[in-house]
Short mmCIF file of C-alpha atoms and ligand atoms in Angstrom, two decimals:
data_model
loop_
_atom_site.label_atom_id
_atom_site.label_comp_id
_atom_site.label_asym_id
_atom_site.label_seq_id
_atom_site.Cartn_x
_atom_site.Cartn_y
_atom_site.Cartn_z
CA MET X 1 59.82 36.75 78.41
CA THR X 2 59.76 40.49 78.20
CA TYR X 3 57.57 43.25 79.48
CA PHE X 4 55.62 43.25 76.03
CA THR X 5 55.23 39.50 75.71
CA GLN X 6 51.87 38.58 74.23
CA LYS X 7 50.50 42.77 75.32
CA ILE X 8 48.31 44.44 73.09
CA ALA X 9 49.95 47.66 71.79
CA VAL X 10 48.35 50.86 69.77
CA VAL X 11 50.71 52.68 67.81
CA THR X 12 49.36 56.01 66.14
CA GLY X 13 50.83 57.53 63.08
CA ALA X 14 52.46 53.75 62.42
CA GLY X 15 52.54 54.55 58.44
CA SER X 16 56.09 56.34 58.70
CA GLY X 17 59.16 56.79 60.72
CA ILE X 18 59.25 56.20 64.43
CA GLY X 19 55.48 54.70 64.43
CA ARG X 20 56.36 52.18 62.01
CA ALA X 21 59.76 51.13 64.00
CA LEU X 22 57.90 50.87 67.12
CA ALA X 23 55.11 48.73 65.89
CA LEU X 24 57.97 46.50 64.36
CA GLU X 25 60.02 46.45 67.47
CA LEU X 26 56.93 45.86 69.60
CA VAL X 27 55.93 42.79 67.37
CA GLY X 28 59.67 41.83 67.78
CA ARG X 29 59.60 42.05 71.47
CA GLY X 30 56.29 39.68 71.62
CA ALA X 31 53.55 42.11 71.46
CA ARG X 32 50.43 42.30 69.20
CA VAL X 33 49.68 45.38 67.65
CA ALA X 34 46.75 47.54 66.08
CA ILE X 35 48.12 50.09 63.76
CA CYS X 36 46.74 53.35 62.58
CA ASP X 37 47.51 56.15 60.35
CA VAL X 38 45.87 58.64 57.85
CA ASP X 39 48.08 57.33 55.16
CA ALA X 40 47.11 54.41 53.74
CA ALA X 41 49.89 53.43 51.76
CA GLY X 42 52.39 53.72 54.58
CA LEU X 43 50.28 52.09 56.62
CA ALA X 44 49.78 48.99 54.40
CA GLU X 45 53.76 49.00 54.05
CA THR X 46 53.98 48.54 57.59
CA GLU X 47 51.80 46.31 58.03
CA GLN X 48 53.28 44.06 55.45
CA LEU X 49 56.47 44.44 57.22
CA ILE X 50 54.92 43.15 60.26
CA ARG X 51 53.18 40.17 58.84
CA ALA X 52 56.23 39.33 57.04
CA ALA X 53 57.83 39.31 60.37
CA GLY X 54 55.64 36.89 61.60
CA GLY X 55 53.90 39.67 64.18
CA GLU X 56 49.95 39.82 64.70
CA VAL X 57 48.70 43.38 63.36
CA ARG X 58 45.23 44.77 63.19
CA SER X 59 45.20 47.89 61.21
CA ASP X 60 42.89 50.76 60.26
CA HIS X 61 42.91 54.48 58.83
CA LEU X 62 42.37 56.74 61.50
CA ASP X 63 42.63 60.45 61.97
CA VAL X 64 44.03 61.14 65.74
CA THR X 65 42.06 64.85 65.52
CA GLU X 66 38.52 62.79 64.99
CA ARG X 67 37.48 62.51 68.37
CA GLU X 68 34.40 60.70 68.14
CA ARG X 69 36.27 57.99 65.80
CA VAL X 70 39.21 57.59 67.86
CA LEU X 71 36.68 56.53 71.08
CA ALA X 72 35.33 54.34 68.74
CA TYR X 73 38.51 52.92 67.52
CA ALA X 74 39.36 52.20 71.12
CA ALA X 75 36.20 50.44 71.76
CA GLU X 76 36.76 48.43 68.26
CA VAL X 77 40.57 47.56 69.38
CA ALA X 78 39.53 46.32 73.10
CA ASP X 79 36.90 44.34 71.38
CA HIS X 80 39.18 42.99 68.63
CA PHE X 81 41.77 41.78 71.01
CA GLY X 82 40.10 41.18 74.31
CA ALA X 83 42.33 43.75 76.06
CA VAL X 84 44.53 46.66 75.38
CA HIS X 85 47.53 47.58 77.59
CA GLN X 86 49.74 50.24 75.64
CA ILE X 87 48.88 53.20 73.71
CA TYR X 88 51.68 54.56 71.57
CA ASN X 89 50.59 58.30 71.02
CA ASN X 90 52.80 58.94 68.19
CA ALA X 91 51.11 60.69 65.09
CA GLY X 92 52.66 63.96 64.67
CA ILE X 93 53.34 66.99 62.06
CA ALA X 94 55.81 69.91 62.40
CA PHE X 95 55.31 73.46 60.69
CA THR X 96 57.96 75.81 60.12
CA GLY X 97 57.67 79.83 60.54
CA ASP X 98 58.02 82.85 62.84
CA ILE X 99 54.57 83.14 64.90
CA GLU X 100 54.15 86.83 63.27
CA ALA X 101 53.92 85.07 60.01
CA THR X 102 52.05 81.90 60.76
CA ASP X 103 48.24 82.17 60.34
CA PHE X 104 46.06 80.76 63.12
CA LYS X 105 45.00 77.91 60.89
CA HIS X 106 48.55 76.61 60.97
CA LEU X 107 48.89 77.22 64.52
CA GLU X 108 45.81 75.31 65.39
CA ARG X 109 46.17 72.40 62.91
CA VAL X 110 49.65 71.51 64.80
CA MET X 111 47.96 71.55 68.23
CA ASP X 112 45.24 69.54 66.77
CA VAL X 113 47.12 66.66 65.70
CA ASP X 114 50.15 67.14 67.90
CA TYR X 115 48.29 67.90 71.32
CA TRP X 116 44.83 67.29 71.03
CA GLY X 117 45.47 63.88 68.93
CA VAL X 118 47.44 62.62 71.89
CA VAL X 119 44.76 63.76 74.33
CA ASN X 120 42.09 61.88 72.32
CA GLY X 121 44.38 58.60 72.36
CA THR X 122 45.33 58.77 75.86
CA LYS X 123 41.43 59.50 77.13
CA ALA X 124 39.87 56.84 74.55
CA PHE X 125 42.36 54.42 75.61
CA LEU X 126 42.64 55.10 79.38
CA PRO X 127 39.68 52.83 80.70
CA HIS X 128 40.85 49.91 78.57
CA LEU X 129 44.25 50.26 79.95
CA ILE X 130 42.91 50.50 83.70
CA ALA X 131 40.82 47.48 83.14
CA SER X 132 43.91 45.60 81.60
CA GLY X 133 45.43 45.79 85.18
CA ASP X 134 48.80 46.58 83.35
CA GLY X 135 48.57 49.57 81.31
CA HIS X 136 51.14 52.06 79.93
CA VAL X 137 50.30 54.99 78.20
CA VAL X 138 53.65 56.55 75.86
CA ASN X 139 53.39 59.88 74.68
CA ILE X 140 55.33 61.27 72.06
CA SER X 141 56.76 64.80 73.07
CA SER X 142 60.13 66.34 71.73
CA VAL X 143 63.38 67.94 72.90
CA PHE X 144 61.20 70.87 71.68
CA GLY X 145 59.05 70.32 74.56
CA ILE X 146 61.72 70.79 76.72
CA ILE X 147 63.21 74.20 74.85
CA SER X 148 61.80 76.70 72.24
CA VAL X 149 63.58 77.57 69.25
CA PRO X 150 62.93 80.46 67.03
CA THR X 151 60.57 79.44 63.76
CA GLN X 152 59.01 76.24 65.73
CA GLY X 153 56.44 78.46 67.97
CA ALA X 154 53.20 75.98 66.63
CA TYR X 155 55.49 72.87 67.23
CA ASN X 156 56.71 74.28 70.55
CA ALA X 157 53.67 74.94 72.12
CA ALA X 158 52.10 71.79 71.21
CA LYS X 159 55.01 69.59 72.47
CA PHE X 160 55.11 71.57 75.94
CA ALA X 161 51.49 70.91 76.23
CA VAL X 162 52.01 67.21 75.61
CA ARG X 163 54.86 67.08 78.21
CA GLY X 164 52.60 68.95 80.85
CA PHE X 165 49.30 66.73 80.08
CA THR X 166 51.47 63.35 80.35
CA GLU X 167 53.43 64.54 83.53
CA ALA X 168 50.52 65.51 85.03
CA LEU X 169 48.81 62.10 84.14
CA SER X 170 51.89 60.50 85.53
CA MET X 171 51.63 61.67 89.14
CA GLU X 172 47.51 60.97 88.97
CA MET X 173 48.03 57.21 87.83
CA ALA X 174 50.83 56.89 90.62
CA SER X 175 48.98 58.75 93.38
CA ARG X 176 45.39 57.24 92.64
CA GLY X 177 46.86 53.59 92.61
CA ARG X 178 45.66 52.90 88.95
CA PRO X 179 47.74 50.00 87.29
CA VAL X 180 48.84 52.45 84.22
CA LYS X 181 52.69 53.65 83.75
CA VAL X 182 53.54 56.86 81.74
CA THR X 183 56.28 57.75 79.80
CA CYS X 184 56.95 60.95 77.71
CA VAL X 185 59.32 60.62 75.22
CA HIS X 186 61.50 63.70 74.03
CA PRO X 187 63.37 62.48 70.74
CA GLY X 188 66.12 64.66 69.34
CA GLY X 189 66.57 64.54 65.58
CA ILE X 190 65.39 61.03 64.06
CA LYS X 191 65.95 60.16 60.13
CA THR X 192 62.28 60.42 59.23
CA ASN X 193 60.18 61.85 56.98
CA VAL X 194 58.86 64.26 59.69
CA ALA X 195 60.52 67.35 57.73
CA ARG X 196 59.46 66.43 54.33
CA ASN X 197 55.90 65.81 55.65
CA ALA X 198 56.11 69.63 57.45
CA GLY X 199 54.29 72.79 56.36
CA GLN X 200 55.95 76.22 56.27
CA VAL X 201 55.18 79.68 56.08
CA ASP X 202 55.18 81.11 52.52
CA GLY X 203 58.68 82.22 51.34
CA LEU X 204 60.46 79.21 53.13
CA ASP X 205 62.06 76.73 50.79
CA HIS X 206 60.63 73.39 51.46
CA ASP X 207 63.11 71.15 50.35
CA GLY X 208 65.96 73.11 51.46
CA LEU X 209 64.34 72.88 54.98
CA ALA X 210 64.22 69.00 54.66
CA THR X 211 67.74 68.89 53.33
CA THR X 212 68.99 70.51 56.52
CA PHE X 213 67.21 68.70 58.78
CA ASP X 214 68.51 65.29 56.90
CA ARG X 215 71.74 66.11 57.64
CA ILE X 216 71.17 67.29 61.43
CA ALA X 217 69.04 64.36 62.44
CA ARG X 218 71.21 61.70 63.70
CA THR X 219 69.25 58.70 65.04
CA SER X 220 67.69 55.86 62.97
CA PRO X 221 64.15 55.32 63.64
CA ALA X 222 64.79 51.78 64.45
CA ARG X 223 67.36 53.19 67.19
CA ALA X 224 64.65 55.46 68.69
CA ALA X 225 62.27 52.41 68.90
CA GLU X 226 64.52 50.85 71.08
CA VAL X 227 65.43 53.49 73.13
CA ILE X 228 61.70 54.20 73.87
CA LEU X 229 60.83 50.25 74.47
CA ASP X 230 63.74 50.05 77.04
CA GLY X 231 62.78 53.05 78.94
CA VAL X 232 59.24 51.72 78.92
CA GLN X 233 59.95 48.49 79.78
CA LYS X 234 62.14 50.08 82.74
CA GLY X 235 59.01 52.33 83.68
CA ARG X 236 60.85 55.54 83.06
CA THR X 237 58.47 58.64 83.09
CA ARG X 238 61.11 60.62 80.69
CA VAL X 239 62.92 59.29 78.18
CA LEU X 240 65.36 61.16 75.98
CA ILE X 241 66.79 59.95 72.57
CA GLY X 242 70.04 60.80 71.28
CA ALA X 243 73.10 62.78 72.18
CA ASP X 244 71.44 65.90 71.04
CA ALA X 245 68.30 65.23 73.64
CA ARG X 246 70.91 64.84 76.21
CA VAL X 247 72.72 68.25 75.74
CA ILE X 248 69.44 69.80 75.33
CA ASP X 249 68.06 68.61 78.38
CA LEU X 250 71.16 69.47 80.23
CA VAL X 251 71.33 72.78 78.77
CA ALA X 252 67.77 73.66 79.79
CA ARG X 253 68.33 72.20 83.46
CA VAL X 254 71.55 74.25 83.96
CA ALA X 255 70.75 77.31 82.29
CA GLY X 256 66.86 77.54 83.24
CA PRO X 257 65.21 80.20 81.35
CA HIS X 258 68.51 81.87 80.48
CA TYR X 259 68.58 79.18 77.43
CA GLN X 260 66.73 81.40 75.45
CA ARG X 261 69.90 83.51 75.09
CA LEU X 262 72.18 80.95 74.12
CA VAL X 263 69.87 79.04 71.90
CA GLY X 264 68.54 82.40 70.15
CA ARG X 265 72.26 83.34 69.38
CA LEU X 266 72.74 79.91 67.82
CA ALA X 267 69.67 80.08 65.89
CA GLY X 268 70.50 83.18 64.87
CA LYS X 269 73.77 82.20 63.59
CA ALA X 270 72.05 79.23 61.67
CA GLY X 271 69.84 81.91 59.80
CA LEU X 272 66.65 80.60 61.69
N1 LIG J 301 61.90 62.91 63.27
C1 LIG J 301 61.82 63.79 64.42
O1 LIG J 301 63.60 63.98 64.75
C2 LIG J 301 61.15 64.06 65.78
C3 LIG J 301 61.88 64.62 66.79
C4 LIG J 301 61.03 64.69 67.86
C5 LIG J 301 59.64 64.44 67.91
N2 LIG J 301 59.16 63.90 67.16
C6 LIG J 301 57.78 63.15 67.10
O2 LIG J 301 57.66 61.71 66.39
C7 LIG J 301 56.64 61.55 65.99
C8 LIG J 301 56.59 60.67 65.05
O3 LIG J 301 57.41 61.38 63.73
P1 LIG J 301 58.13 60.81 62.48
O4 LIG J 301 59.43 61.61 63.03
O5 LIG J 301 57.99 59.44 62.85
O6 LIG J 301 57.32 61.82 61.37
P2 LIG J 301 56.63 60.96 60.10
O7 LIG J 301 56.14 62.18 59.05
O8 LIG J 301 57.60 60.41 59.66
O9 LIG J 301 55.42 60.01 60.53
C9 LIG J 301 54.53 60.59 61.33
C10 LIG J 301 53.23 59.70 61.00
O10 LIG J 301 51.90 60.26 61.41
C11 LIG J 301 51.09 60.56 60.70
N3 LIG J 301 49.95 61.38 60.85
C12 LIG J 301 50.12 62.65 60.52
N4 LIG J 301 48.95 63.50 61.28
C13 LIG J 301 48.23 62.58 61.53
C14 LIG J 301 46.69 62.40 62.12
N5 LIG J 301 45.90 63.37 62.27
N6 LIG J 301 46.37 61.26 62.17
C15 LIG J 301 46.51 59.75 62.31
N7 LIG J 301 48.34 59.92 61.61
C16 LIG J 301 49.06 61.33 61.52
C17 LIG J 301 51.73 60.55 59.38
O11 LIG J 301 50.73 59.97 58.31
C18 LIG J 301 53.26 60.02 59.42
O12 LIG J 301 52.90 58.10 59.05
C19 LIG J 301 55.50 63.08 65.72
O13 LIG J 301 54.98 63.05 66.69
C20 LIG J 301 56.73 63.54 65.97
O14 LIG J 301 56.41 65.07 66.31
C21 LIG J 301 59.93 63.38 65.77
#
């Protein structure tokens, strides 16, 4: 028996990367999963992998920014399985560019998916998690929810917002005696399609940015999923993934707001 045995877990953005790895690891640890994504082909592949591993899965096309759909989806999943215990709000997108050069529409889109998508998933599933008597909310922020870096203003804003929202929820659930634990996850670089799927301002080289990311990202999605579920099982409120994330967290704590001088200088040298 593990913390996940026979639990019903929902993973958003499960058609790729960390979401896919999470769904597979959850099934490996005994959970039954509901997976969703906007990418139908990626989602079908994840579903196939789960079935091949002998897991039980429900799969739905879902855009996490569509609030009414997310609310209906939560009710459908609860009805389908009879309960929902865990929501992994993982779906996300990235965007690169100086704030000065970034259109409002791109700033808003990142916030819509990365922040409001998390809010929609959390609020839609919370009543079901409370009703389960043993719930868990797991929200994926980033190391960029701990420090900001030049060219990531949109993403930084959304991931800091996820952290603020998630930490408030964590304290509320504990102090109101609700049977729901809350974990905020801050991955460092994970080898996924996030940079290939990302947008950028005109004039920046998409393939060059993706290639640089592929070189920097050190942790596999499978390892990220293991670290997340180990932290969830231990009831951790914050989970850092990778040595890079641990170093960044340390710098933020030791340097406080002065981290900006150090990171700004390093980013300048790297051409950001
Ligand atoms: N890869 C990293 O280095 C890294 C680091 C820190 C945080 N993260 C975060 O981890 C999460 C997963 O990212 P990943 O690295 O696996 O990237 P990925 O691009 O491989 O996967 C993201 C998935 O989210 C889906 N998605 C995008 N918009 C959606 C929407 N509106 N509704 C539903 N699904 C949507 C995509 O189709 C894709 O399948 C994201 O929140 C990302 O910001 C990733």
